[in-house]
Short mmCIF file of N, CA and C in Angstrom, two decimals:
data_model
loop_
_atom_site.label_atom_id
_atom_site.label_comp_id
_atom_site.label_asym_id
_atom_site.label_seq_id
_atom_site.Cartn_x
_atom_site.Cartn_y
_atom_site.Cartn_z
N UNK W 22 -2.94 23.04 -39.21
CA UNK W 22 -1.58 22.90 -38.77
C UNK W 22 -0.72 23.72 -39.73
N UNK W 23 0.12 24.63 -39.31
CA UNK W 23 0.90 25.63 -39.93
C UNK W 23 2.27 25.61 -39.71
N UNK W 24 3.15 25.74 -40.06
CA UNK W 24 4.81 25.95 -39.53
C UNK W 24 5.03 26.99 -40.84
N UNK W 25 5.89 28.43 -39.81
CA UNK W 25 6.39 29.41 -40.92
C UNK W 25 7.77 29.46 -40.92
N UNK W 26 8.26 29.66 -41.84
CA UNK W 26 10.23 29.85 -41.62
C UNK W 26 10.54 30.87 -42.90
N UNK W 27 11.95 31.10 -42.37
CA UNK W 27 12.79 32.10 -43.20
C UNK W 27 13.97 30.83 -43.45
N UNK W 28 14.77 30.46 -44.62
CA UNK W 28 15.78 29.44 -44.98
C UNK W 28 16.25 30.53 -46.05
N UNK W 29 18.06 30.38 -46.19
CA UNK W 29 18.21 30.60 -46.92
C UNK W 29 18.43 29.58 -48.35
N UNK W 30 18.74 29.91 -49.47
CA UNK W 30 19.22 28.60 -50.87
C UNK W 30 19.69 28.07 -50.18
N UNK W 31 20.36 27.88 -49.54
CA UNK W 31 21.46 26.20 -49.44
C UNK W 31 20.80 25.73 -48.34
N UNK W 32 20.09 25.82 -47.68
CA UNK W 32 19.01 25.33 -46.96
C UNK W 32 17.60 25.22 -47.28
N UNK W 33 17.21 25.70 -48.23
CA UNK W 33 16.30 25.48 -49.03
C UNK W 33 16.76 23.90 -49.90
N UNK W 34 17.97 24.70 -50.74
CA UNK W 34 18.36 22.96 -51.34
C UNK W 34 18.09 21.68 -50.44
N UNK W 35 18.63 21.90 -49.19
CA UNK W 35 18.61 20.57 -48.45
C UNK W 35 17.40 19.76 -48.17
N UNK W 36 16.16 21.00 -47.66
CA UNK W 36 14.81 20.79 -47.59
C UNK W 36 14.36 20.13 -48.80
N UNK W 37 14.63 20.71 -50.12
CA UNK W 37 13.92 19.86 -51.10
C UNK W 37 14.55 18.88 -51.62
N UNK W 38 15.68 18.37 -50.97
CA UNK W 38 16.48 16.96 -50.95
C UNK W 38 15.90 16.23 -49.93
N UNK W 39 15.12 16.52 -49.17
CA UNK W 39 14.31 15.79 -47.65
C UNK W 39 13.05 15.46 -48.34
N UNK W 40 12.55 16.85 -49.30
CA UNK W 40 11.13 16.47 -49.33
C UNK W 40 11.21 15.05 -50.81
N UNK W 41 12.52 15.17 -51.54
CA UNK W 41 12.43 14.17 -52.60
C UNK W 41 12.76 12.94 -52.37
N UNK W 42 13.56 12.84 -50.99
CA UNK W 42 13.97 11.27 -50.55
C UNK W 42 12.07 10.72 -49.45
N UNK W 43 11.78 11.32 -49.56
CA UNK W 43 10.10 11.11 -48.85
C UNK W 43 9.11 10.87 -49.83
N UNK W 44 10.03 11.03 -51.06
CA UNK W 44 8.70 11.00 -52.34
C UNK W 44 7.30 11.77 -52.36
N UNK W 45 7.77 12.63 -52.42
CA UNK W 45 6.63 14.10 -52.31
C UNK W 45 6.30 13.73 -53.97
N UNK W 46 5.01 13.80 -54.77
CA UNK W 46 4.69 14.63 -55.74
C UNK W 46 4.59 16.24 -55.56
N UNK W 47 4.25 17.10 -56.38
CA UNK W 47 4.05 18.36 -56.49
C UNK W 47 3.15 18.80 -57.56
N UNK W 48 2.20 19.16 -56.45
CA UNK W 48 1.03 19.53 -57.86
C UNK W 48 1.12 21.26 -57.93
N UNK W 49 0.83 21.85 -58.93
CA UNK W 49 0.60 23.47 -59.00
C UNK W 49 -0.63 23.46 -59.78
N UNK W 50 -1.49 24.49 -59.39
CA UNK W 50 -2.45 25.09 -60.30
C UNK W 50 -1.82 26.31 -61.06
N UNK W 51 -1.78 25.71 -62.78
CA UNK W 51 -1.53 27.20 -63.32
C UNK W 51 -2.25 26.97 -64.40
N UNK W 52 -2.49 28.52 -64.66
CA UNK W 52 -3.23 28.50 -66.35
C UNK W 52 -4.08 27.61 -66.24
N UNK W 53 -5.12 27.51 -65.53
CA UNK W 53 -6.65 26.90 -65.53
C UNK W 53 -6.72 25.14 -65.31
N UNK W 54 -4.86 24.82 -64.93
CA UNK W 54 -4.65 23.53 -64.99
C UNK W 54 -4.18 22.98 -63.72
N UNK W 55 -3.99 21.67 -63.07
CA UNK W 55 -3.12 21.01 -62.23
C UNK W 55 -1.82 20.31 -62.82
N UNK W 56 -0.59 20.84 -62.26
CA UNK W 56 0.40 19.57 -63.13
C UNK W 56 0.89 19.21 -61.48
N UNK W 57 1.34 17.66 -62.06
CA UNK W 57 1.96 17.29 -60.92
C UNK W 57 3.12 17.04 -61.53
N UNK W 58 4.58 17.38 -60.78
CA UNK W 58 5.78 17.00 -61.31
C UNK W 58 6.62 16.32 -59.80
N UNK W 59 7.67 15.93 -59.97
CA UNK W 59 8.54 15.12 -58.72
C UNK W 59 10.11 16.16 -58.71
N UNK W 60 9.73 17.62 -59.63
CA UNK W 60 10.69 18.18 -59.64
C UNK W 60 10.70 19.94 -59.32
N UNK W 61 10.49 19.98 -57.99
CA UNK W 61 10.12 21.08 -57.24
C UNK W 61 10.63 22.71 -58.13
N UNK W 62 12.18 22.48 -58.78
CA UNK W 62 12.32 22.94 -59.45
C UNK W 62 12.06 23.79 -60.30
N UNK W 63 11.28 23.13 -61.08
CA UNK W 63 10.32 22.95 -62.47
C UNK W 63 9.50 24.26 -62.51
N UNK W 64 9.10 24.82 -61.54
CA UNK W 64 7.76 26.10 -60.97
C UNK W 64 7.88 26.98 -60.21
N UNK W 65 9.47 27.17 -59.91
CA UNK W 65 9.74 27.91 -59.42
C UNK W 65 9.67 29.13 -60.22
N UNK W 66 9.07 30.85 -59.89
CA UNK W 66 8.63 31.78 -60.92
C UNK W 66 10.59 32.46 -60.57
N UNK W 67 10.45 33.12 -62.07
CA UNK W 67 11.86 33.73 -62.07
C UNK W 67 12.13 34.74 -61.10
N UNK W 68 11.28 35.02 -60.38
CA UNK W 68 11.63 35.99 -58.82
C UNK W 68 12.10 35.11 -57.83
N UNK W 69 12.05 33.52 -57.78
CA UNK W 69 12.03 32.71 -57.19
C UNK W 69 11.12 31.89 -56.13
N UNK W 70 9.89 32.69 -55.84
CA UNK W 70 8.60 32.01 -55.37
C UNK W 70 8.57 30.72 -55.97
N UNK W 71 7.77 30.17 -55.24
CA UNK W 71 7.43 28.98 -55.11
C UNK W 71 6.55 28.46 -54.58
N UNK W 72 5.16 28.34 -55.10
CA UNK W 72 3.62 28.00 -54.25
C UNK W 72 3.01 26.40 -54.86
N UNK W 73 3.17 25.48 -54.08
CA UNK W 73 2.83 24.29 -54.61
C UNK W 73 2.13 23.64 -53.70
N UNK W 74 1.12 22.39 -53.61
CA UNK W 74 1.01 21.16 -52.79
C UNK W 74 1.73 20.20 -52.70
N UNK W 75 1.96 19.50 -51.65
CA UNK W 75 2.93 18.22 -51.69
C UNK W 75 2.05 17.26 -51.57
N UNK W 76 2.05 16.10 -52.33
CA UNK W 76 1.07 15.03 -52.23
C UNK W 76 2.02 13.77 -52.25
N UNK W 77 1.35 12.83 -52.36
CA UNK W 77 1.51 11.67 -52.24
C UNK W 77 0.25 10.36 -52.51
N UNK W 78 0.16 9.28 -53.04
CA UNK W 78 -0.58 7.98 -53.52
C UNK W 78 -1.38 7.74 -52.05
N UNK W 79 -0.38 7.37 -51.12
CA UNK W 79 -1.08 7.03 -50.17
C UNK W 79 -1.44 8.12 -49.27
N UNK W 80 -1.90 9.34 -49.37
CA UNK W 80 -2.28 9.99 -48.25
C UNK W 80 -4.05 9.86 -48.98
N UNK W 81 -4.09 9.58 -50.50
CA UNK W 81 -5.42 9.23 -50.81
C UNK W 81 -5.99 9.95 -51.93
N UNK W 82 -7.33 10.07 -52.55
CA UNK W 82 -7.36 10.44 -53.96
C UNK W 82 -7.60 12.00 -53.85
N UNK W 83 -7.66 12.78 -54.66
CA UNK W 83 -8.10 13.93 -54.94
C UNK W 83 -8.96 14.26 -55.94
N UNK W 84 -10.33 14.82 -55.43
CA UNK W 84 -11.43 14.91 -56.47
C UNK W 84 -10.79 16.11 -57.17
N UNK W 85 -10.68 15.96 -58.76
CA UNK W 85 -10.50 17.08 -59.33
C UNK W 85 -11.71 17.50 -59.53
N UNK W 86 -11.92 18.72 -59.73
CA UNK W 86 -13.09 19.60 -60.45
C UNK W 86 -12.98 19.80 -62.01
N UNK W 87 -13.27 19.33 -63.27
CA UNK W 87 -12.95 19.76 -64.23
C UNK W 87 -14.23 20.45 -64.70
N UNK W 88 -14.43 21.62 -65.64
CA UNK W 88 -15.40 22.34 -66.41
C UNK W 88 -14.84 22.47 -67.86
N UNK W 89 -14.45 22.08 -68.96
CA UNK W 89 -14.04 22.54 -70.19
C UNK W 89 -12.66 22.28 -70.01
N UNK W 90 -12.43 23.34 -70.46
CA UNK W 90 -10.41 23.73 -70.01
C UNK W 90 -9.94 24.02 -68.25
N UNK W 91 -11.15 24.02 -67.65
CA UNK W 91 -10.33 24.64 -66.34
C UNK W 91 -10.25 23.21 -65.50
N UNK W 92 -9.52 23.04 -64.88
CA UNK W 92 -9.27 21.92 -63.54
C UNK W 92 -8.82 22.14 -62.37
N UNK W 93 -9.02 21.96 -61.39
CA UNK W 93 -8.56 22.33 -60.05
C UNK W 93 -9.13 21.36 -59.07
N UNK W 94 -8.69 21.67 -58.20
CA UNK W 94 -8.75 20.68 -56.79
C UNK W 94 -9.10 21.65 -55.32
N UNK W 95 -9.90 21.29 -54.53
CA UNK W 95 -9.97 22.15 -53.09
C UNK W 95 -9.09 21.75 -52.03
N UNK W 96 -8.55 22.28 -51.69
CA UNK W 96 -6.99 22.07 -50.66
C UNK W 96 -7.86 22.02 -49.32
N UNK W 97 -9.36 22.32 -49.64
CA UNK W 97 -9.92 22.08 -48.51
C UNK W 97 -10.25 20.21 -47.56
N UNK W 98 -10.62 20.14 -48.76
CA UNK W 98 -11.20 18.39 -48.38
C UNK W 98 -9.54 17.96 -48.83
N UNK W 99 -8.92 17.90 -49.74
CA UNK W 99 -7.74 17.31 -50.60
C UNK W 99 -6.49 17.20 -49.44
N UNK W 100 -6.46 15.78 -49.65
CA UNK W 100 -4.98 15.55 -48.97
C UNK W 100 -3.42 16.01 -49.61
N UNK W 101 -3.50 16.92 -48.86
CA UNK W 101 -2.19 17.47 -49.48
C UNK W 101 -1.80 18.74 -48.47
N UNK W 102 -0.53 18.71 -48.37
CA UNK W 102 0.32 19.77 -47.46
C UNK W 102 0.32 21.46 -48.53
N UNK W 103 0.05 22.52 -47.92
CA UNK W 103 0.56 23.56 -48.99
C UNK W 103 1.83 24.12 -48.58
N UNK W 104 2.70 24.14 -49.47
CA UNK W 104 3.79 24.49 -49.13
C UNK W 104 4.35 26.23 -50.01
N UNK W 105 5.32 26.74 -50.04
CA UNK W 105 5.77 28.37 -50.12
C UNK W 105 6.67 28.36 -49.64
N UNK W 106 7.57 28.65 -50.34
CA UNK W 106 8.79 29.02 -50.32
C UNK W 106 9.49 30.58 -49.03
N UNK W 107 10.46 30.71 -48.98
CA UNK W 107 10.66 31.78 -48.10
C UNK W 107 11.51 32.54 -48.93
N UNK W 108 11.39 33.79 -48.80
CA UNK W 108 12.79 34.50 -49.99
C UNK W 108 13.45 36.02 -49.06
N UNK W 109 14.48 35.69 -49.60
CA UNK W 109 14.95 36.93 -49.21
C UNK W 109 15.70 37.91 -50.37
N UNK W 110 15.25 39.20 -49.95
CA UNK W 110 15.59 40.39 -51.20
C UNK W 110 16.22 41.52 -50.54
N UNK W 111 18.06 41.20 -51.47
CA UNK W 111 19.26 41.82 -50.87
C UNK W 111 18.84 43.10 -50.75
N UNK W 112 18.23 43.72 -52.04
CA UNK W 112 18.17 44.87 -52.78
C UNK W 112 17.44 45.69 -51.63
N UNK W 113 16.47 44.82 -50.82
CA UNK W 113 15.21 45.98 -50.18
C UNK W 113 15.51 45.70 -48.56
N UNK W 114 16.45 44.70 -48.21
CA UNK W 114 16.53 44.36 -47.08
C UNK W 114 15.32 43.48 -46.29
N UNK W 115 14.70 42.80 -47.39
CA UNK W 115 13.11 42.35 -46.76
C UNK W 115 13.19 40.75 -47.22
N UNK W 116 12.68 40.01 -46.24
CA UNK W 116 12.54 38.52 -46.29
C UNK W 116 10.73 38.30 -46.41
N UNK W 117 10.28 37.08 -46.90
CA UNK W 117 9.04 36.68 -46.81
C UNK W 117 8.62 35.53 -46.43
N UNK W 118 8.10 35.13 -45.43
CA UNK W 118 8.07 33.58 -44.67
C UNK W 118 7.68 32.73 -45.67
N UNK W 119 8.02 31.52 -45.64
CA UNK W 119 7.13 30.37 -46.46
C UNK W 119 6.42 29.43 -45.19
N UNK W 120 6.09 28.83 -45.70
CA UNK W 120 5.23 28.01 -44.65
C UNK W 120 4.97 26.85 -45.46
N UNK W 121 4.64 25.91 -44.57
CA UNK W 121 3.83 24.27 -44.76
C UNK W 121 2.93 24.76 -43.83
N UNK W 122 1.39 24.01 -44.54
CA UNK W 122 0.21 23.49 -44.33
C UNK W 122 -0.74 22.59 -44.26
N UNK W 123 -1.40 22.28 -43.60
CA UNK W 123 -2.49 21.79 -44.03
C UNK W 123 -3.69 21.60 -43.44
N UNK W 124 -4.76 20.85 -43.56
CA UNK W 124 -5.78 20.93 -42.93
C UNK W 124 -6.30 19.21 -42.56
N UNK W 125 -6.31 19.08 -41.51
CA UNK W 125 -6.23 17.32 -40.74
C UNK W 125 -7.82 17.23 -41.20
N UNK W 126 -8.70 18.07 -40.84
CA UNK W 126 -10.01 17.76 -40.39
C UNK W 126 -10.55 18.91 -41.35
N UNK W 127 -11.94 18.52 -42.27
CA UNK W 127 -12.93 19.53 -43.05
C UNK W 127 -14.17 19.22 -42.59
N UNK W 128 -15.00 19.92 -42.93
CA UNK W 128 -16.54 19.92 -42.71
C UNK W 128 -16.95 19.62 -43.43
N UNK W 129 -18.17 18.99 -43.67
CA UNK W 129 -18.97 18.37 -45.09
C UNK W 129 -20.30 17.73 -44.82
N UNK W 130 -21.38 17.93 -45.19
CA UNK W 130 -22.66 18.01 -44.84
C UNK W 130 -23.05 17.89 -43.38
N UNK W 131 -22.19 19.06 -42.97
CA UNK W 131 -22.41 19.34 -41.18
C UNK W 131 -21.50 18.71 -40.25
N UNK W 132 -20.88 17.59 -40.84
CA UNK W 132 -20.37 17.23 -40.08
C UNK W 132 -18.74 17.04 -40.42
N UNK W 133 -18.04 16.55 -39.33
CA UNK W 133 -16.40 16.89 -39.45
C UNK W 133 -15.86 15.88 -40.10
N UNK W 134 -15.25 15.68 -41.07
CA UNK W 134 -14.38 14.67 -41.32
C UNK W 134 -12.62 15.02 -41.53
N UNK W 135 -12.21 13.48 -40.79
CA UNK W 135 -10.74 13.69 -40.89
C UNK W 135 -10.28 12.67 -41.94
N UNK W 136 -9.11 13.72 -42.48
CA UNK W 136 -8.42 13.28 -43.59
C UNK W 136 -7.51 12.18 -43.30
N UNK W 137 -6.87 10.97 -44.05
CA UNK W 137 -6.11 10.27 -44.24
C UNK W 137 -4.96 10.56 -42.61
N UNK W 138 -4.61 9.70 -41.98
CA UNK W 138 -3.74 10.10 -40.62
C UNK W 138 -2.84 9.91 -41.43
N UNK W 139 -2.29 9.17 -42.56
CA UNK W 139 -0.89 9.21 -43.10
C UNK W 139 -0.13 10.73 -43.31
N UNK W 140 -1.31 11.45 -44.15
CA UNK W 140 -1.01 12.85 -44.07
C UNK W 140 -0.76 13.75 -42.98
N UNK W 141 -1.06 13.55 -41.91
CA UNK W 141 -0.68 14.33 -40.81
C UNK W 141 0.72 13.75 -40.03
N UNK W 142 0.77 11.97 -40.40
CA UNK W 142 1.88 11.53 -40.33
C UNK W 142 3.32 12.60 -40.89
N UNK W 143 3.13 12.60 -42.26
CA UNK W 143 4.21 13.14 -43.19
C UNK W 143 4.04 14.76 -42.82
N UNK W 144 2.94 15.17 -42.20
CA UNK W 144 2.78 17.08 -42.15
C UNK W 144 4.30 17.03 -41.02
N UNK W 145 3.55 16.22 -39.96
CA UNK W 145 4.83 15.98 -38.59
C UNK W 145 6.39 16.03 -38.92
N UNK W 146 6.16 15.22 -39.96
CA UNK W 146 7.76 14.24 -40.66
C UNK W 146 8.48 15.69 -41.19
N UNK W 147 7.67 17.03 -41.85
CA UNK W 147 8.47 17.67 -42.49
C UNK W 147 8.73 18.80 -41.13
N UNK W 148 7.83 18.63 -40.37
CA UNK W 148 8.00 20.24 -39.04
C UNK W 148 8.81 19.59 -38.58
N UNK W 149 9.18 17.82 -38.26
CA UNK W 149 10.34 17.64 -37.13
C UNK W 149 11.34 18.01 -38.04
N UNK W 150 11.55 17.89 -39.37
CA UNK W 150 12.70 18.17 -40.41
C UNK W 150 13.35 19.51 -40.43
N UNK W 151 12.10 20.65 -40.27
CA UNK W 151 12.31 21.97 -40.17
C UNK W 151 12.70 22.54 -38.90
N UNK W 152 12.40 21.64 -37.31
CA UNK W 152 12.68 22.09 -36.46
C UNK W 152 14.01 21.50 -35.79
N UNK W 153 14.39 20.75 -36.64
CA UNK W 153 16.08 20.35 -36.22
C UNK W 153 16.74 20.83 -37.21
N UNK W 154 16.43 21.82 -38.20
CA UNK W 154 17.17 22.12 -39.06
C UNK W 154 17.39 23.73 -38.93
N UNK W 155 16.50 24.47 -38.16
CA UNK W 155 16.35 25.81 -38.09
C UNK W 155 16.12 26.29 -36.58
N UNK W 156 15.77 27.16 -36.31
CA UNK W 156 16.12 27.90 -35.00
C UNK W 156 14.75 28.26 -34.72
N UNK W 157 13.95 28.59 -33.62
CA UNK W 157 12.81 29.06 -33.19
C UNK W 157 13.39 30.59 -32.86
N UNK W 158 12.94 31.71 -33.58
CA UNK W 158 12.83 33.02 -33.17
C UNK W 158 11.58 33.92 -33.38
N UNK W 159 11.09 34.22 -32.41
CA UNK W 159 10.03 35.44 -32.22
C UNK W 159 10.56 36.20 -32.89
N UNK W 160 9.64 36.47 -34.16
CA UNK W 160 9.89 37.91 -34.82
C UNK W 160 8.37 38.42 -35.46
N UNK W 161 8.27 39.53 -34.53
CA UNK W 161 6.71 40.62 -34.64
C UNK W 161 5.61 39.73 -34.43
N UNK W 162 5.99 39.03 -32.71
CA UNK W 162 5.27 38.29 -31.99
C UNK W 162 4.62 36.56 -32.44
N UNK W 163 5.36 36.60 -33.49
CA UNK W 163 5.01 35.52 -33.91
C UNK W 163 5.98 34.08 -34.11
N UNK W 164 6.07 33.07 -33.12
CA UNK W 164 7.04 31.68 -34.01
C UNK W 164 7.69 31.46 -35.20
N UNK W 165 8.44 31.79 -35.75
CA UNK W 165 9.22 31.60 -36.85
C UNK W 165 10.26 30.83 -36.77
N UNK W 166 10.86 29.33 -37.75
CA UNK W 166 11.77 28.53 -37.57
C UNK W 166 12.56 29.64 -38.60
N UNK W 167 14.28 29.49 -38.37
CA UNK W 167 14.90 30.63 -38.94
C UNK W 167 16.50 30.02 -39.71
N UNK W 168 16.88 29.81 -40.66
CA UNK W 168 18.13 28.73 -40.71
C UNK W 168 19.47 30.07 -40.54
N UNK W 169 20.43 29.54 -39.87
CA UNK W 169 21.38 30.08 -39.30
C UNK W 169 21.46 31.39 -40.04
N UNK W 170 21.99 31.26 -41.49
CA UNK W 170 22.26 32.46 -42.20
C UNK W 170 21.42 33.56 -41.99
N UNK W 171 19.95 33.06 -41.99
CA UNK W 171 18.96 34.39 -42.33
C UNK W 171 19.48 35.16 -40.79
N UNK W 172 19.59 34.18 -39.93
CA UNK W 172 19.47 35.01 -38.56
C UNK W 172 20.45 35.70 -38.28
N UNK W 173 21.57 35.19 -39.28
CA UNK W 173 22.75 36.00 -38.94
C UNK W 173 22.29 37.46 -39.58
N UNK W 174 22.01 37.28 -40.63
CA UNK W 174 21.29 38.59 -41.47
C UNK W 174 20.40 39.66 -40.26
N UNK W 175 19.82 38.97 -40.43
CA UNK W 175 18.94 39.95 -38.81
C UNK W 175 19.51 40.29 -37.88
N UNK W 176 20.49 39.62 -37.20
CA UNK W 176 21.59 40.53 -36.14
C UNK W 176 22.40 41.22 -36.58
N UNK W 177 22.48 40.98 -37.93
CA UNK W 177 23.13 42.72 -38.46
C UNK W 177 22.81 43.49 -38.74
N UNK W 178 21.70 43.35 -39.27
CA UNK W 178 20.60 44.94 -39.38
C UNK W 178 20.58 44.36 -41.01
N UNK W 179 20.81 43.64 -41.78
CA UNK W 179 20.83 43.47 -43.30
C UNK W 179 18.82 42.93 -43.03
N UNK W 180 18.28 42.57 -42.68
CA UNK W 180 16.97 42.30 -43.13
C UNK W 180 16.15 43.27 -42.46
N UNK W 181 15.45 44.37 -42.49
CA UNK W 181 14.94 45.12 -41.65
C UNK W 181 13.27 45.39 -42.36
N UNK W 182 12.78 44.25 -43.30
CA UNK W 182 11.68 44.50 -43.27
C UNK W 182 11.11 43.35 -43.61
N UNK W 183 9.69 42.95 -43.28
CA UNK W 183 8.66 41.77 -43.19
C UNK W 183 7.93 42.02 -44.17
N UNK W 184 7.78 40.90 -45.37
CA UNK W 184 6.69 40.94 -46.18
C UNK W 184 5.65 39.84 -45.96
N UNK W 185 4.39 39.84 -46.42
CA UNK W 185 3.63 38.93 -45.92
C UNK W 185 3.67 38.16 -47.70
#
């Protein structure tokens, strides 16, 4: 399950005022580590990206992997949404989708297992959030939710290029 969008900051702010009244944790893998913080903030890189999981207690546990110093988690089996930020760059005229993710159902000794339904509960909870908050526009054949500003940007010719 995927949802992609373009938001600008002040719609970005609002989103991560939705995702903190829902009580999201936020885990990141950096530097060979997992941190989880409740302050989305916190990891944002000074270009302004933003690549995190959204978790939560009750969607269920997460096997970490530890070896020495390194730790990590598989977003494969792991209950958790991946989330990415969307940005836009005045300078080049180019926006970059963010998206929410995740994966309901994994494979595991052949056979399918589905993850926690709470989690697909809350995946729902944030696309109905994103789809009353933003606009559905086809752009280079593909569904994109779009918040007013960016689109205004695009009917003026100010965004004229797609980064992946």
């Amino acid at each position: 399950m995927r949802t992609d969008f373009l938001m600008d900051l002040n719609t970005q702010e609002r989103f991560f005022e939705f995702l903190q009244i829902n009580e999201f944790s936020y885990l990141i893998m950096r530097d060979k580590k997992v941190y989880k913080t409740n302050d989305l903030y916190e990891f944002i890189s000074e270009d302004g990206r933003l690549n995190c999981y959204l978790y939560n207690d009750f969607f269920g546990d997460i096997n970490m992997h530890v070896d020495g110093d390194f730790m990590a988690f598989s977003d494969i089996d792991a209950p958790v949404i991946y989330l990415s930020n969307s940005l836009y760059f005045e300078n080049t005229h180019s926006v970059k989708c963010g998206k929410v993710q995740t994966n309901i159902t994994y494979h595991k000794d052949g056979k399918s297992v589905n993850k926690n339904k709470v989690l697909k509960e809350y995946f729902c909870k944030i696309n109905f959030w994103l789809e009353q908050n933003l606009a559905k526009k086809f752009i280079n054949h593909k569904q994109i939710l779009v918040s007013n500003e960016i689109n205004y940007l695009l009917t003026i010719g100010k965004i004229t290029n797609f980064l992946n």
